[in-house]
PDB file of C-alpha atoms in Angstrom:
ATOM      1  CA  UNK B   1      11.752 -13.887   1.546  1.00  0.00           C
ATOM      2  CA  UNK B   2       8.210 -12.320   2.586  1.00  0.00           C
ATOM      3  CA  UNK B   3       5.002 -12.969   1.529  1.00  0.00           C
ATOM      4  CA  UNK B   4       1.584 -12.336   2.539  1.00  0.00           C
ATOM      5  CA  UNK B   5      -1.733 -14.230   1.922  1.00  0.00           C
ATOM      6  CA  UNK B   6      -5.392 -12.928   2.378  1.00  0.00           C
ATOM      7  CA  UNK B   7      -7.949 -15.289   2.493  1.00  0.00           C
ATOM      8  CA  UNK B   8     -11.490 -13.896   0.575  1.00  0.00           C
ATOM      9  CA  UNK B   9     -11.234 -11.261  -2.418  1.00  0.00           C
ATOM     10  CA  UNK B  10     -14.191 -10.249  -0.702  1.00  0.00           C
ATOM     11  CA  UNK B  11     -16.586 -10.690   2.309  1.00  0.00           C
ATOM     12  CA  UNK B  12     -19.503  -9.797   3.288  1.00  0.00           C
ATOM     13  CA  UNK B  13     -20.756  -8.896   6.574  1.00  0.00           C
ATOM     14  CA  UNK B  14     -23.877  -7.812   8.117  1.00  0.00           C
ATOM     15  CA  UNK B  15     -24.268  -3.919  10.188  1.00  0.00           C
ATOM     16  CA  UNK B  16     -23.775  -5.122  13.125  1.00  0.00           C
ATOM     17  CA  UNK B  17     -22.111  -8.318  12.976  1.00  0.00           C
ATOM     18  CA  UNK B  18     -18.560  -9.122  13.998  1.00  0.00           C
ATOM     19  CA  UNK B  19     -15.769  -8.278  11.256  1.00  0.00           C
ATOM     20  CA  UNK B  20     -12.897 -11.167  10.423  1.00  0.00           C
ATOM     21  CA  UNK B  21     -10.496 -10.323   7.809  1.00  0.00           C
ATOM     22  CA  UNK B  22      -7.766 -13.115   7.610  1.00  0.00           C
ATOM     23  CA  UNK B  23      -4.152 -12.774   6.993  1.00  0.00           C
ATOM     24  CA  UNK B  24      -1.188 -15.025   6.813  1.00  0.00           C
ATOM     25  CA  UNK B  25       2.068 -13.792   6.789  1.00  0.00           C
ATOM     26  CA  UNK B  26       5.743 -16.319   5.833  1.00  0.00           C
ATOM     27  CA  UNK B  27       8.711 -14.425   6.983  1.00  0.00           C
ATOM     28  CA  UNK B  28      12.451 -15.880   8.065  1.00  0.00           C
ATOM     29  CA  UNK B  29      13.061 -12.649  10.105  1.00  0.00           C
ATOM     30  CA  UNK B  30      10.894 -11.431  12.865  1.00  0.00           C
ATOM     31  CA  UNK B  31       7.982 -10.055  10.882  1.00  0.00           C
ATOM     32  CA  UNK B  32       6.549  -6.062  10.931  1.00  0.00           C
ATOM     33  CA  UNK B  33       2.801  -6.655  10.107  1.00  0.00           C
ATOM     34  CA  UNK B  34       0.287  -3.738   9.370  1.00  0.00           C
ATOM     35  CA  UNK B  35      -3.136  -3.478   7.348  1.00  0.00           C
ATOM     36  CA  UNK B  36      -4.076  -0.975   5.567  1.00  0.00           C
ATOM     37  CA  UNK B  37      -7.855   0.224   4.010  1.00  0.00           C
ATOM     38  CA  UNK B  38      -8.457   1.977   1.362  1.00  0.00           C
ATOM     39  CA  UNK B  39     -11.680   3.518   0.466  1.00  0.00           C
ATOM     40  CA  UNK B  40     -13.175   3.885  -3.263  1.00  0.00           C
ATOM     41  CA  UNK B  41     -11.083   6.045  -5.162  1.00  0.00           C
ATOM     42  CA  UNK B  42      -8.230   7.165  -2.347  1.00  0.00           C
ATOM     43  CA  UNK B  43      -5.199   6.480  -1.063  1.00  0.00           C
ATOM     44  CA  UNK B  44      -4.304   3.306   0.702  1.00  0.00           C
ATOM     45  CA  UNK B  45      -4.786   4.600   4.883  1.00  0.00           C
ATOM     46  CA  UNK B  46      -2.966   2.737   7.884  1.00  0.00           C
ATOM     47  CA  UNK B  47      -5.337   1.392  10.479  1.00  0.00           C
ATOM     48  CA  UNK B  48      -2.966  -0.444  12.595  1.00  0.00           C
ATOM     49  CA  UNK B  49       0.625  -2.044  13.204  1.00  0.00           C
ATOM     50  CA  UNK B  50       2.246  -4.334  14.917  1.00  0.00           C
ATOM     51  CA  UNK B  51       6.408  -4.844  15.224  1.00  0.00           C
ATOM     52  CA  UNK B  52       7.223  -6.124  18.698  1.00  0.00           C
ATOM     53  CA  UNK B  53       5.697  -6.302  21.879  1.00  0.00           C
ATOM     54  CA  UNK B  54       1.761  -6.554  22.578  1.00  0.00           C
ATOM     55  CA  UNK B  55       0.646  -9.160  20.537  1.00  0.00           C
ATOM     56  CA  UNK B  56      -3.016  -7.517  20.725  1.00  0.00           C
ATOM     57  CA  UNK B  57      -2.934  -4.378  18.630  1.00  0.00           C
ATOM     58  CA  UNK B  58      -5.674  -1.841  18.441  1.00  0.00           C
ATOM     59  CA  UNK B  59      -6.176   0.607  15.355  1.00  0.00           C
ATOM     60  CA  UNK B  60      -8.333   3.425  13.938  1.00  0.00           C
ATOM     61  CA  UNK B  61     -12.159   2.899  14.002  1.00  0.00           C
ATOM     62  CA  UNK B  62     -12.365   0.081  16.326  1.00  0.00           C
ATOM     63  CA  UNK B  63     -10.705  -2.400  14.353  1.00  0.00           C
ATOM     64  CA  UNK B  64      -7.941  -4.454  15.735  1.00  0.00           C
ATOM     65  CA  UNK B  65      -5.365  -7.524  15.057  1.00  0.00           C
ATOM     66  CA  UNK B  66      -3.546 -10.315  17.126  1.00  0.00           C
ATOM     67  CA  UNK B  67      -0.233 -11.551  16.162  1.00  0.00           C
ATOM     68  CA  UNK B  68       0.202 -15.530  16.463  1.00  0.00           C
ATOM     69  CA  UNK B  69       3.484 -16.416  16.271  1.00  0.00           C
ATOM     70  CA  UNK B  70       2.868 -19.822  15.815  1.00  0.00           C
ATOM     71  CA  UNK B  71       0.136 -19.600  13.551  1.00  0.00           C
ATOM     72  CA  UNK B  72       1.874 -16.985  11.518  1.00  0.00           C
ATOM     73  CA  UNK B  73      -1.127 -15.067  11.264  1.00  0.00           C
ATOM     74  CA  UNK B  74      -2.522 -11.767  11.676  1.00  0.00           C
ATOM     75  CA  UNK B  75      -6.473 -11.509  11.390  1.00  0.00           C
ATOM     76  CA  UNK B  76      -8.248  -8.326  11.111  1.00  0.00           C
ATOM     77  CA  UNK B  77     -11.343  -7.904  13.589  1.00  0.00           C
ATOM     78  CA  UNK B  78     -14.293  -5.823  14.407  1.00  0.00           C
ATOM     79  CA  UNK B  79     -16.753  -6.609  16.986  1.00  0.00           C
ATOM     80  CA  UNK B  80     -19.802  -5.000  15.204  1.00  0.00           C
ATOM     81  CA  UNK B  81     -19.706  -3.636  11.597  1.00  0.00           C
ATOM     82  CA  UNK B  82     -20.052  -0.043  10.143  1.00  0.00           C
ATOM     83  CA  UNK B  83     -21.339   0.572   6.833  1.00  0.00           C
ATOM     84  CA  UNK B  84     -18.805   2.825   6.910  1.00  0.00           C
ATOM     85  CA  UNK B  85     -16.342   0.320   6.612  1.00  0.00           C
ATOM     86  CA  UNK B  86     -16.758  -0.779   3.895  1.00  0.00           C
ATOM     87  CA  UNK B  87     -13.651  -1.020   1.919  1.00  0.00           C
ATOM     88  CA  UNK B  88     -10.922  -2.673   0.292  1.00  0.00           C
ATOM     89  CA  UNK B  89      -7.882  -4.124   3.032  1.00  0.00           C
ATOM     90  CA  UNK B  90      -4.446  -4.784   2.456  1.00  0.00           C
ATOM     91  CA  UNK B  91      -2.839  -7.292   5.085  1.00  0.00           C
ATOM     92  CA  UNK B  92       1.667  -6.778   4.873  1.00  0.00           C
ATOM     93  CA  UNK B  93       4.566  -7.237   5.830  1.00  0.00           C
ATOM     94  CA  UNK B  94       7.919  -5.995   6.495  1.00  0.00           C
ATOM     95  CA  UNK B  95      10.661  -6.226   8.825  1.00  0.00           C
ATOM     96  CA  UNK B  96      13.545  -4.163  10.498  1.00  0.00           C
ATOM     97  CA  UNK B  97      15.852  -4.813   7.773  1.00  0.00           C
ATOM     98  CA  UNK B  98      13.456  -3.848   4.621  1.00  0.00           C
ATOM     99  CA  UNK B  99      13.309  -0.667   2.917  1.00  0.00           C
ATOM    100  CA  UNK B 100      10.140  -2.047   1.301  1.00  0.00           C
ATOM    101  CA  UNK B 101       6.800  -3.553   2.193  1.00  0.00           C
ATOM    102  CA  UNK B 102       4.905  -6.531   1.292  1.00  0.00           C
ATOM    103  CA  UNK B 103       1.711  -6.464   0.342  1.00  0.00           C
ATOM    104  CA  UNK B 104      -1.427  -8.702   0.079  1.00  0.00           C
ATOM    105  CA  UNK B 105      -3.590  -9.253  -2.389  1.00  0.00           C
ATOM    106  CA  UNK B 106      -6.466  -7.257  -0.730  1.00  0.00           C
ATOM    107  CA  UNK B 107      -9.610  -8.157   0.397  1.00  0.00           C
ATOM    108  CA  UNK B 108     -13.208  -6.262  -0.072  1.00  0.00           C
ATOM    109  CA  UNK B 109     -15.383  -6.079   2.725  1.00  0.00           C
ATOM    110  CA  UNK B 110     -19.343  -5.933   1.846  1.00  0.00           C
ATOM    111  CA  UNK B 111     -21.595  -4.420   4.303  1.00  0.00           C
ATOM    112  CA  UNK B 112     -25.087  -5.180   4.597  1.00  0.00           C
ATOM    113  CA  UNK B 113     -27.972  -3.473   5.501  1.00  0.00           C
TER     114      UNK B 113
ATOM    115  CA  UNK S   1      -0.148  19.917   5.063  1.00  0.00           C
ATOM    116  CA  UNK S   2      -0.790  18.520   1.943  1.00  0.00           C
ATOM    117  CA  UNK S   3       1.104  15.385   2.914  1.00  0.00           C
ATOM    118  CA  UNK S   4       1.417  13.223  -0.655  1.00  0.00           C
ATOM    119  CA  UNK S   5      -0.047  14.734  -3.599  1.00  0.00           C
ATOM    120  CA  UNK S   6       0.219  13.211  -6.920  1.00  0.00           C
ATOM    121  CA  UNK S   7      -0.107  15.155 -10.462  1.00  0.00           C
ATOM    122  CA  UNK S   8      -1.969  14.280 -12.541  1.00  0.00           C
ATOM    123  CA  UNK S   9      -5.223  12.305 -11.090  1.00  0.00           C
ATOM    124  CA  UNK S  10      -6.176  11.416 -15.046  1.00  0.00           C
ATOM    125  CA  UNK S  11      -4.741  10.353 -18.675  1.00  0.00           C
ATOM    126  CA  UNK S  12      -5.396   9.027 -21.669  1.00  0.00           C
ATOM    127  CA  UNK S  13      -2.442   7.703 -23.427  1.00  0.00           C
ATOM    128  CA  UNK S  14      -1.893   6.227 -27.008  1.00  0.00           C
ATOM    129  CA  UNK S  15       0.491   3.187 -27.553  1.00  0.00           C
ATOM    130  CA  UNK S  16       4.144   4.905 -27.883  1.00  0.00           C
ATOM    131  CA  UNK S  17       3.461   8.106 -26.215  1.00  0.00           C
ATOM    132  CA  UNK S  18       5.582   8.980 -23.518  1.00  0.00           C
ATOM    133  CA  UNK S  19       4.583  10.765 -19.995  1.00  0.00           C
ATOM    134  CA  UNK S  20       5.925  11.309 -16.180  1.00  0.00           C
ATOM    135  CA  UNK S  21       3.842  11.391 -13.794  1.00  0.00           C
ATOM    136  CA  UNK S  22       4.876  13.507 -10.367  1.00  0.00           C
ATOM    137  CA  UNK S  23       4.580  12.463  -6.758  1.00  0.00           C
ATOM    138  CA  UNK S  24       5.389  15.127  -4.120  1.00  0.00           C
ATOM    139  CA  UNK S  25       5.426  15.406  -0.395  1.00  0.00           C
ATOM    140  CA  UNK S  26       6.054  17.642   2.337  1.00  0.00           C
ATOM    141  CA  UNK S  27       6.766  15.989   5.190  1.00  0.00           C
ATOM    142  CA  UNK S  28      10.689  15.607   5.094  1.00  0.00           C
ATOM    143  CA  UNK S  29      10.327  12.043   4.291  1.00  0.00           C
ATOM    144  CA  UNK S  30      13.401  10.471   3.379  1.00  0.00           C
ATOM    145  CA  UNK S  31      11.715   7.119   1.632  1.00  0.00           C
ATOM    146  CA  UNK S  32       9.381   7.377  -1.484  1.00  0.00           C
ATOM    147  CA  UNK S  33       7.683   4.387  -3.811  1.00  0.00           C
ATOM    148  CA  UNK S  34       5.639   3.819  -6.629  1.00  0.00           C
ATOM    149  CA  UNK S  35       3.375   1.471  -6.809  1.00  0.00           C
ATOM    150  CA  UNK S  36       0.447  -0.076  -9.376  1.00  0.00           C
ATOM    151  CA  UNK S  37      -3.201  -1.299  -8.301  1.00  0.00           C
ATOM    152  CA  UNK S  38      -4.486  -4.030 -10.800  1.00  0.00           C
ATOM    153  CA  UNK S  39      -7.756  -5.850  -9.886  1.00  0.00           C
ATOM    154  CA  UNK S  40      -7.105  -8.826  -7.934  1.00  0.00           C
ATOM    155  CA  UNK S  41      -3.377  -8.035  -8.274  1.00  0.00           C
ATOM    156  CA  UNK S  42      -2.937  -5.970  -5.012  1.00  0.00           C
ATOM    157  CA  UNK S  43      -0.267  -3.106  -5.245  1.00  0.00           C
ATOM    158  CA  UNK S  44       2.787  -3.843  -7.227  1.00  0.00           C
ATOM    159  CA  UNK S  45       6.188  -1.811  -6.376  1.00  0.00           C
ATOM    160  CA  UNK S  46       7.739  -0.011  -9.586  1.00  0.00           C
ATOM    161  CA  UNK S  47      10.142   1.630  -8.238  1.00  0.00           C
ATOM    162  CA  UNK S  48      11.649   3.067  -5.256  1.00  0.00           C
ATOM    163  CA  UNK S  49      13.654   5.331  -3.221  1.00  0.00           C
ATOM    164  CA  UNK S  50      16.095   5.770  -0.179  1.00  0.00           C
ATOM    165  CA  UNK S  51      16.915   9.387  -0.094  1.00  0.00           C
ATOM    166  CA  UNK S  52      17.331  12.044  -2.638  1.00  0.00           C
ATOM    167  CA  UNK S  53      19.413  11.326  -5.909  1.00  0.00           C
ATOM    168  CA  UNK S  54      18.966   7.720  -5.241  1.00  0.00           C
ATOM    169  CA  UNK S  55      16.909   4.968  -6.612  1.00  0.00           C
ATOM    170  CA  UNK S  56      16.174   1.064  -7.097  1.00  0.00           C
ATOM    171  CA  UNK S  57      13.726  -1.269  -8.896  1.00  0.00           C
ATOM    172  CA  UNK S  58      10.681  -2.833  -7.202  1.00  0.00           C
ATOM    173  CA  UNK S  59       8.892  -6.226  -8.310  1.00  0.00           C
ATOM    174  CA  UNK S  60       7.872  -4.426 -11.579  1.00  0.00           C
ATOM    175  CA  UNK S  61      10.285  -1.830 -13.080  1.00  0.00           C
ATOM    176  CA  UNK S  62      10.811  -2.863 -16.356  1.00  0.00           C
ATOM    177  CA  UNK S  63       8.989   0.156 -18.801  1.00  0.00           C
ATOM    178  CA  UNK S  64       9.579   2.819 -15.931  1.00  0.00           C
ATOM    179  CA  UNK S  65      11.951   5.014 -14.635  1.00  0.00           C
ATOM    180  CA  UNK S  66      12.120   7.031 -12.236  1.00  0.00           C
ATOM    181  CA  UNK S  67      14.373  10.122 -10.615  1.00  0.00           C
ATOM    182  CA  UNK S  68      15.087  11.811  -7.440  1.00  0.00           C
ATOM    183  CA  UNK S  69      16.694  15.123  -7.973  1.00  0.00           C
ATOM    184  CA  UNK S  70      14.891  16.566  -4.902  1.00  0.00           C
ATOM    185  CA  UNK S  71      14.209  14.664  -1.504  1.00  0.00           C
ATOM    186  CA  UNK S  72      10.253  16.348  -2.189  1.00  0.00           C
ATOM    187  CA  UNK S  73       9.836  14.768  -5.542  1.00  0.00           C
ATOM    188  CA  UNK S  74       9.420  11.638  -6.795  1.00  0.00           C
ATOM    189  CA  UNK S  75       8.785  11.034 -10.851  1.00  0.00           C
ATOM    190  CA  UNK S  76       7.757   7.948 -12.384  1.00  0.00           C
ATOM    191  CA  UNK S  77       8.332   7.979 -16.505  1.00  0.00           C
ATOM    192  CA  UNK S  78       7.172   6.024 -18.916  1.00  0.00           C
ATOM    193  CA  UNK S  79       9.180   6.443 -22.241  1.00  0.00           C
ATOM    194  CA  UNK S  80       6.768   4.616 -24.862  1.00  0.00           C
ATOM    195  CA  UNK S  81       3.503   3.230 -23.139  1.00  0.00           C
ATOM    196  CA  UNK S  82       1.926   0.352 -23.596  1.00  0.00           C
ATOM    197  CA  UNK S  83      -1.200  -1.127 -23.105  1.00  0.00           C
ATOM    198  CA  UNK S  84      -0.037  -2.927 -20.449  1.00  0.00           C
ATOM    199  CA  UNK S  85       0.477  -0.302 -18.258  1.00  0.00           C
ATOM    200  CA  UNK S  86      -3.347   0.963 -17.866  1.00  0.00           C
ATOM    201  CA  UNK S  87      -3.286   0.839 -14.296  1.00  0.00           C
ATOM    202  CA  UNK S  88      -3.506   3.120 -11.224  1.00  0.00           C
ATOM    203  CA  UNK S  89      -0.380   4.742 -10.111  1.00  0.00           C
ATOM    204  CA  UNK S  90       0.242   5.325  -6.260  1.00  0.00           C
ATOM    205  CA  UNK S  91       3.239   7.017  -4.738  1.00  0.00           C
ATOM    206  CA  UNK S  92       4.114   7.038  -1.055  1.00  0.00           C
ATOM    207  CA  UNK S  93       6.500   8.041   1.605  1.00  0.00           C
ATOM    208  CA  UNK S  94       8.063   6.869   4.616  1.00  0.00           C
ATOM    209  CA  UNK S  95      10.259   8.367   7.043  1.00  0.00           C
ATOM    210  CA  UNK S  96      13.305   6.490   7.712  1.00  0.00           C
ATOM    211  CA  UNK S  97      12.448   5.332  11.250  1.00  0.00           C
ATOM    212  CA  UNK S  98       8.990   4.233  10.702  1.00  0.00           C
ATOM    213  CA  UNK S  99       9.638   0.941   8.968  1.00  0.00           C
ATOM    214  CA  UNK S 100       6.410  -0.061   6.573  1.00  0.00           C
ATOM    215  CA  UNK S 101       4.498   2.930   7.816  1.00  0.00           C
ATOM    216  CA  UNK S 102       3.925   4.756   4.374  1.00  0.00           C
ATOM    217  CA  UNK S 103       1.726   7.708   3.655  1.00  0.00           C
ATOM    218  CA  UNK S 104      -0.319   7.288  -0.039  1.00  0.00           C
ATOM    219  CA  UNK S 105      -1.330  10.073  -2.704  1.00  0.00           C
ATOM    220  CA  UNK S 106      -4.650   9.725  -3.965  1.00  0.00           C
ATOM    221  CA  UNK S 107      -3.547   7.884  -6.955  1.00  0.00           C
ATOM    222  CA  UNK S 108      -3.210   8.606 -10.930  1.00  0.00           C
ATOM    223  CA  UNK S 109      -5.814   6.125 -12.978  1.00  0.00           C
ATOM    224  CA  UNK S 110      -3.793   5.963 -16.291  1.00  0.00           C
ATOM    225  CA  UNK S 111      -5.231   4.749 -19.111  1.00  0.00           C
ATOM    226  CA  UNK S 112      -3.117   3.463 -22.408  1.00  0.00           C
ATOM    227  CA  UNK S 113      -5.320   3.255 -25.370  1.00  0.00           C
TER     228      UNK S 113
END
């Protein structure tokens, strides 16, 4: 079984400052891990994904995520903030063998001015 | 390309009324899902599907169904709604080689008075 946990419904963040969205994953297969964002009112959007190789992924919009194996985690960074980031982010996971996809809980990230 | 387009974006339901609501895409994707957004909740699966003319439950099926007469189309019914289902509805796609990459409509905010 899969399962996903995002710590922080939400999170706040000053323009500017570095981003850090976190995400722990339980998997008993080699894990698939993406996050999504979805902005108010739309779709849910993938910003980036990791499934094997480079554990240093880079996504859309300057955002990217390190997979640690033996942390079993997959936190979401930024090195300065957008207010044009603001949004809601899914952390999940998946694996080879799934037709389906896991997803977190979500968490909202809060920009300020 | 319109990529995932969902119909309708609104409704009002009362308690016992029946409805389907209609996910399409045009990209030749062989996988399709429905999902529900809740606060706090994350996104739910309803229902899902492999290919055209089949179909399987998600976490949450029990008050849909669904069908796949066309590899485009993907409908999600509800025969008698319930309160319980105010929600918003997203569908997505996937193509068969891009495990847990999936492509969202815009969403349909249902509401069941």
């Amino acid at each position: 079984a899969q399962s996903v946990t995002q710590l922080g419904s939400h999170v706040s963040v000053s323009e500017g400052a570095l981003v850090l969205l976190r995400c722990n994953y339980s998997s008993s297969v080699p894990p698939y891990l993406f996050w999504y964002v979805q902005y108010p009112n739309q779709g849910l959007q993938l910003l980036l994904k990791y499934t094997t190789g480079a554990t240093l992924v880079k996504g859309i919009n300057g955002f990217e995520a390190e997979f640690k194996k033996s942390e079993t985690s997959f936190h979401l960074t930024k090195p300065s903030a957008h207010m044009s980031d603001a949004a809601e982010y899914f952390c999940a996971v998946s694996s080879n063998r799934d037709d389906k996809i896991i997803f977190g809980k979500g968490t909202r990230l809060h920009i300020l001015p | 390309n319109a990529g995932v387009t969902q119909t309708p974006k609104f409704r009002v339901l009362k308690t016992g009324q029946s409805m389907t609501l209609l996910c399409a895409q045009d990209m030749n994707h062989e996988y399709m899902y429905w999902y529900r957004q809740d606060p706090g909740m994350g996104l739910r699966l309803i229902h899902y599907s492999v290919g055209e003319g089949t179909t399987a439950k998600g976490e949450v099926p029990d008050g849909y169904n669904v069908s796949r007469l066309k590899k485009q189309n993907f409908l999600l019914g509800l025969e008698s709604a319930a309160p319980s289902q105010t929600s918003v509805y997203f569908c997505a796609s996937r193509t068969e080689a891009r495990v847990g990459e999936q492509f969202f409509g815009p969403g349909t905010r249902l509401t069941v008075l």
